[in-house]
Coordinates of C-alpha atoms in Angstrom, one line a residue:
M566 CA 131.0 64.5 78.4
N567 CA 127.6 65.7 77.2
Y568 CA 124.0 64.8 77.9
N569 CA 123.5 62.6 74.9
E570 CA 126.7 60.6 75.6
V571 CA 125.5 59.9 79.1
V572 CA 122.1 58.7 77.8
S573 CA 123.9 56.4 75.5
I574 CA 126.2 55.0 78.3
G575 CA 123.0 54.7 80.4
D576 CA 121.4 52.4 77.8
T577 CA 124.5 50.2 77.4
Y578 CA 125.9 50.1 80.9
L579 CA 124.8 52.5 83.7
L580 CA 121.1 51.5 84.0
T581 CA 122.0 47.8 84.5
V582 CA 124.5 48.7 87.3
V583 CA 122.1 51.1 88.9
S584 CA 119.2 48.6 88.8
E585 CA 121.3 46.2 90.8
L586 CA 122.4 48.9 93.3
F587 CA 118.9 50.2 94.0
G588 CA 116.8 47.1 93.5
L589 CA 115.0 48.3 90.4
E590 CA 114.7 44.9 88.7
G591 CA 111.3 44.7 87.1
Y592 CA 110.8 48.5 86.9
E593 CA 110.2 50.2 83.6
I594 CA 112.8 52.9 83.4
Q595 CA 112.1 55.7 81.0
L596 CA 114.1 58.8 80.2
I597 CA 112.5 62.2 81.1
P598 CA 113.3 64.7 78.3
A599 CA 115.8 67.2 79.4
H600 CA 114.7 70.8 80.0
A601 CA 116.7 73.9 79.1
G602 CA 119.6 74.4 81.6
G603 CA 119.1 70.9 83.1
R604 CA 122.2 69.5 84.8
N605 CA 121.3 65.8 85.0
V606 CA 120.0 62.8 83.2
V607 CA 116.7 61.8 84.9
Y608 CA 114.4 58.8 84.5
T609 CA 111.1 57.6 85.9
C610 CA 111.0 54.1 87.3
V611 CA 107.5 52.5 87.3
K612 CA 106.4 49.0 88.4
E613 CA 103.0 47.7 89.1
G614 CA 102.2 47.5 92.8
A615 CA 105.1 49.7 93.8
D616 CA 105.5 53.5 94.3
A617 CA 107.0 55.3 91.3
K618 CA 110.6 56.6 91.7
I619 CA 112.8 59.1 90.1
L620 CA 116.4 58.2 89.2
R621 CA 119.0 61.0 88.7
I622 CA 122.4 60.6 87.2
A623 CA 124.7 63.6 87.6
F624 CA 127.7 63.8 85.2
L625 CA 129.0 67.4 85.1
P626 CA 132.4 67.6 86.7
D627 CA 131.8 70.8 88.7
R628 CA 130.4 69.1 91.9
S629 CA 132.1 66.8 94.3
R630 CA 130.9 63.7 96.2
E631 CA 130.7 66.0 99.3
D632 CA 128.4 68.4 97.4
F633 CA 126.0 65.6 96.5
L634 CA 126.1 64.1 100.0
G635 CA 125.3 67.5 101.4
E636 CA 122.2 67.7 99.2
V637 CA 120.8 64.2 99.8
E638 CA 121.5 64.3 103.6
Y639 CA 119.6 67.6 103.7
V640 CA 116.6 66.2 101.8
R641 CA 116.5 63.1 104.1
Y642 CA 116.6 65.5 107.2
L643 CA 113.8 67.6 105.8
F644 CA 111.7 64.5 105.1
E645 CA 112.3 63.0 108.6
H646 CA 111.3 66.2 110.2
G647 CA 108.0 66.6 108.4
G648 CA 109.1 68.6 105.4
S649 CA 106.9 68.0 102.3
V650 CA 109.7 66.8 100.0
S651 CA 110.4 63.8 97.8
N652 CA 112.5 61.5 100.1
V653 CA 115.8 60.1 98.9
I654 CA 115.9 56.3 98.8
S655 CA 118.9 54.4 100.1
S656 CA 120.6 51.9 97.9
R657 CA 121.0 48.2 98.7
N658 CA 124.4 49.2 100.2
A659 CA 122.5 51.6 102.6
N660 CA 123.9 54.6 100.8
L661 CA 122.0 57.8 99.8
L662 CA 124.4 58.4 97.0
E663 CA 126.2 55.9 94.7
E664 CA 129.3 56.7 92.8
I665 CA 130.0 54.8 89.5
R666 CA 133.2 55.0 87.6
H667 CA 133.1 54.2 83.9
N668 CA 135.7 55.0 81.2
N669 CA 137.5 57.4 83.5
H670 CA 134.4 59.3 84.3
T671 CA 132.5 59.6 87.6
F672 CA 128.7 59.4 87.7
F673 CA 126.8 60.3 90.9
V674 CA 123.5 58.4 91.2
C675 CA 120.6 58.9 93.6
L676 CA 117.0 57.7 93.7
F677 CA 114.0 59.6 95.0
E678 CA 110.4 58.9 95.7
K679 CA 108.2 60.3 92.9
A680 CA 106.1 63.2 94.3
K681 CA 102.3 62.7 94.3
G682 CA 100.3 64.7 91.7
K683 CA 101.8 66.7 88.9
M684 CA 103.3 70.0 88.1
L685 CA 101.1 73.0 87.3
V686 CA 102.4 73.1 83.7
E687 CA 101.2 69.5 83.2
N688 CA 97.7 70.6 84.3
N689 CA 97.8 73.6 81.9
Y690 CA 98.2 76.0 84.8
Q691 CA 94.7 75.1 86.0
Y692 CA 94.5 74.7 89.8
R693 CA 92.3 72.0 91.3
E694 CA 88.6 72.2 90.7
G695 CA 86.4 73.7 93.3
A696 CA 89.3 75.3 95.2
P697 CA 90.3 79.0 95.0
I698 CA 93.7 79.8 93.6
T699 CA 94.5 81.6 96.8
E700 CA 94.7 78.2 98.5
Y701 CA 97.6 77.4 96.2
Y702 CA 99.4 80.8 96.9
Y703 CA 98.9 80.1 100.7
N704 CA 100.2 76.5 100.4
C705 CA 103.3 77.7 98.4
G706 CA 104.2 80.0 101.3
K707 CA 103.3 77.4 104.0
V708 CA 105.4 74.6 102.5
L709 CA 108.4 76.9 102.1
G710 CA 108.0 78.3 105.7
K711 CA 108.0 74.7 107.0
L712 CA 111.2 73.9 105.1
H713 CA 112.9 77.0 106.4
Q714 CA 111.8 76.3 109.9
I715 CA 113.2 72.8 109.8
S716 CA 116.4 74.1 108.3
K717 CA 117.0 76.3 111.3
G718 CA 117.8 73.1 113.3
Y719 CA 119.9 71.4 110.7
M720 CA 123.5 70.6 111.5
P721 CA 125.1 69.1 108.4
V722 CA 127.5 66.2 108.3
H723 CA 128.5 67.2 104.7
R724 CA 128.0 70.9 104.4
R725 CA 126.6 72.4 101.2
H726 CA 128.4 75.5 99.8
S727 CA 127.5 79.0 101.0
F728 CA 126.2 81.8 98.7
F729 CA 129.5 83.7 98.6
D730 CA 131.5 80.5 97.8
K731 CA 129.9 80.7 94.3
Y732 CA 128.8 84.2 93.9
N733 CA 131.8 86.5 94.2
A734 CA 133.6 89.1 92.1
E735 CA 136.3 86.8 90.8
Y736 CA 133.7 84.3 89.5
I737 CA 131.6 87.0 87.9
D738 CA 134.6 88.5 86.2
K739 CA 135.7 85.1 84.8
L740 CA 132.2 84.1 83.6
I741 CA 130.7 87.3 82.2
P742 CA 132.2 88.9 79.0
D743 CA 134.2 92.1 79.5
S744 CA 131.9 94.0 77.2
L745 CA 129.2 93.8 79.9
S746 CA 131.3 95.9 82.3
L747 CA 128.4 97.9 83.7
L748 CA 126.6 94.6 84.5
K749 CA 129.7 93.3 86.3
E750 CA 130.0 96.4 88.3
K751 CA 126.3 96.3 89.3
L752 CA 126.6 92.6 90.3
V753 CA 129.6 93.2 92.5
E754 CA 127.8 96.2 94.0
L755 CA 124.9 93.9 94.9
L756 CA 127.2 91.4 96.5
N757 CA 128.8 94.1 98.6
T758 CA 125.4 95.1 99.8
L759 CA 124.6 91.5 100.8
K760 CA 127.9 91.2 102.7
G761 CA 126.6 94.0 105.0
L762 CA 123.5 92.1 105.9
D763 CA 122.9 90.3 109.2
S764 CA 123.2 86.5 108.8
N765 CA 122.0 85.0 112.1
E766 CA 120.3 81.6 112.4
D767 CA 116.8 83.2 111.9
T768 CA 117.7 84.9 108.6
F769 CA 120.5 82.7 107.1
G770 CA 120.6 78.9 106.7
I771 CA 120.3 76.2 104.1
L772 CA 117.6 76.8 101.5
H773 CA 116.2 75.3 98.3
F774 CA 117.5 78.2 96.1
D775 CA 115.2 77.3 93.2
Y776 CA 111.7 77.1 94.7
N777 CA 109.2 77.4 91.9
D778 CA 106.5 75.5 90.2
G779 CA 109.0 73.6 88.0
N780 CA 110.4 72.0 91.2
Y781 CA 107.4 70.7 93.0
S782 CA 104.3 68.7 92.3
I783 CA 100.7 69.3 93.5
D784 CA 98.3 66.6 94.6
F785 CA 95.2 67.9 92.9
D786 CA 92.9 66.0 95.3
T787 CA 94.2 67.7 98.4
G788 CA 96.3 70.7 97.2
Q789 CA 99.4 69.3 98.9
I790 CA 102.7 70.5 97.4
T791 CA 105.8 68.2 97.4
V792 CA 109.1 69.7 96.7
Y793 CA 112.1 68.2 94.9
D794 CA 115.2 69.2 92.9
F795 CA 117.4 70.4 95.7
D796 CA 120.6 70.3 93.6
N797 CA 121.0 74.1 93.9
S798 CA 120.5 74.1 97.6
C799 CA 123.0 76.2 99.5
F800 CA 123.5 78.3 102.6
G801 CA 122.0 81.8 102.1
W802 CA 119.3 84.2 103.2
Y803 CA 115.8 82.6 103.6
M804 CA 114.6 85.8 101.9
F805 CA 116.0 84.6 98.6
D806 CA 113.5 81.8 98.4
L807 CA 110.6 84.1 99.4
A808 CA 111.6 86.7 96.8
G809 CA 111.8 83.8 94.3
L810 CA 108.1 83.1 95.1
W811 CA 107.3 86.8 94.4
T812 CA 109.0 86.5 91.0
S813 CA 107.1 83.3 90.2
G814 CA 103.9 85.0 91.0
V815 CA 104.1 87.4 88.1
G816 CA 103.2 84.6 85.7
W817 CA 99.6 84.8 86.9
I818 CA 99.1 88.4 85.8
Q819 CA 101.9 89.0 83.2
F820 CA 99.5 89.7 80.3
E821 CA 97.6 92.5 82.2
P822 CA 98.3 95.8 80.4
D823 CA 97.5 98.0 83.4
A824 CA 100.6 98.4 85.7
G825 CA 98.3 99.5 88.6
K826 CA 96.3 96.3 88.3
R827 CA 99.5 94.2 88.1
K828 CA 100.8 96.0 91.3
K829 CA 97.5 95.4 93.1
F830 CA 97.5 91.7 92.2
M831 CA 101.1 91.2 93.3
D832 CA 100.5 92.9 96.6
D833 CA 97.5 90.6 97.3
Y834 CA 99.2 87.5 96.0
F835 CA 102.3 88.1 98.2
E836 CA 100.2 88.9 101.2
T837 CA 98.6 85.4 100.9
V838 CA 102.0 83.7 100.3
L839 CA 103.3 85.4 103.5
A840 CA 100.3 84.4 105.5
G841 CA 101.1 80.8 104.6
Y842 CA 104.8 81.2 105.3
R843 CA 104.1 82.8 108.7
S844 CA 101.8 79.9 109.7
E845 CA 105.1 77.8 109.9
A846 CA 108.0 80.2 110.3
Q847 CA 108.6 83.6 111.9
I848 CA 110.0 86.4 109.7
E849 CA 110.8 90.0 110.8
N850 CA 109.3 93.0 109.0
S851 CA 112.8 94.3 108.7
M852 CA 113.6 91.3 106.4
L853 CA 110.4 91.7 104.4
E854 CA 111.4 95.2 103.6
M855 CA 114.3 93.6 101.7
V856 CA 112.1 91.8 99.2
P857 CA 113.1 94.3 96.4
L858 CA 116.8 93.6 97.2
F859 CA 116.3 89.8 97.1
I860 CA 114.3 90.0 93.8
K861 CA 117.5 91.6 92.4
V862 CA 119.5 88.7 93.9
N863 CA 117.2 86.3 92.1
L864 CA 118.0 88.2 88.9
L865 CA 121.7 87.9 89.6
E866 CA 121.2 84.1 90.0
N867 CA 119.2 83.9 86.7
I868 CA 121.9 85.9 84.8
I869 CA 124.8 83.8 86.2
D870 CA 122.9 80.6 85.4
A871 CA 122.3 81.7 81.8
F872 CA 126.0 82.2 81.2
E873 CA 126.9 79.0 83.0
V874 CA 124.5 77.0 80.8
M875 CA 126.1 78.5 77.7
Q876 CA 129.5 77.7 79.0
N877 CA 128.5 74.1 79.9
N878 CA 127.1 73.6 76.4
G879 CA 130.3 74.9 74.8
E880 CA 128.4 77.9 73.3
E881 CA 129.7 81.4 72.7
P882 CA 128.0 83.8 75.1
K883 CA 125.1 85.8 73.7
C884 CA 122.2 87.8 75.1
D885 CA 118.7 86.8 73.9
E886 CA 115.7 89.0 74.6
E887 CA 115.1 87.4 78.1
L888 CA 118.6 87.7 79.3
S889 CA 118.9 91.2 77.9
Y890 CA 115.8 92.2 79.9
L891 CA 117.3 90.9 83.2
I892 CA 120.6 92.7 82.4
K893 CA 118.7 96.0 81.8
C894 CA 116.9 95.7 85.1
L895 CA 120.2 95.4 87.0
E896 CA 122.1 97.9 85.0
D897 CA 119.4 100.6 85.3
D898 CA 118.4 99.7 88.9
I899 CA 114.9 99.0 87.9
P900 CA 113.1 97.3 90.8
Y901 CA 110.6 94.4 91.0
K902 CA 112.0 92.8 87.8
G903 CA 110.7 95.8 85.8
F904 CA 107.2 94.5 86.3
F905 CA 105.7 97.9 87.1
H906 CA 108.1 99.9 84.8
E907 CA 107.5 101.4 81.4
M908 CA 110.0 99.0 79.9
Y909 CA 107.6 96.1 80.6
S910 CA 105.5 94.9 77.7
C911 CA 102.5 92.6 78.3
E912 CA 102.7 91.5 74.7
E913 CA 106.3 90.3 75.1
P914 CA 106.6 89.8 78.9
F915 CA 110.1 90.1 80.3
E916 CA 111.8 90.6 76.9
Y917 CA 114.0 93.4 75.7
E918 CA 116.0 94.1 72.5
E919 CA 118.9 91.7 72.2
R920 CA 122.3 93.0 73.4
N921 CA 125.4 92.6 71.3
I922 CA 128.3 91.2 73.3

């Protein structure tokens, strides 16, 4: 079943059932256009005099009821312990997750509060007037630090998967074409390095796993960030999310031709992010030394995700310029996503000549 089929079933059947389950009578329910790689059908629910909500219908067959319960229970826990997240809303049956069967297909449905404010992209990447952009960098770190600190006390009822449950040599071999044998080798090498790392409760726990400006909104009156889209959340190293913040930061300086200036900016940016993070959570310097390693792990996730999206869409695997760039970084052991390397072009950021598979 594909996205368009689910939208059609939503119009004819699902939305009526969901409205009853979650008390959405009188709400105007509008489809949010899908983004590349999106896994779900998502709607906004708006009604005068009531807070707006976000309705999510999951239809892909690769996740179980336990997976989804693991996600929404974690979101509820974060919210109840002061995390700045969009809370999950219980149905009339007092369930965080509702399961609907229709034409021999299972749909998993949940409802969330709509985060205050809007995404940076919706504000043309302009931060709030009168406030320095460093406030935003600091807040990115602070909100993430708080989520990680809360997670350290989380004891799940339904447990989300762990990093190695998904990212392992067998899965990589099955997913990635044999012609990319060097890439496969480098990915497995990276996984073996991770297996040797310490994974105590201060370094390893449940994390967002996709923390970037596409998955939170900013209240432009206060600067407050509210996080959502926890459907990739899993047990892993907290450093993964922090390294993800490093990689998102490159967008602010990606068109600068001078690699030295890019480096100076990224050092200052990440120092501010870390100051925010450390205002909420402790992190050892020994872990911070692993930022380059976890930037590579972010690239691994990006590469796996690209091949998964092609597979889910029934497409033949191919390497566009962006995927080819990521692959070259890993194959040639180029650190920091190649951002300070001669391969990087400020005219065509993070692109490299297409690879033939």
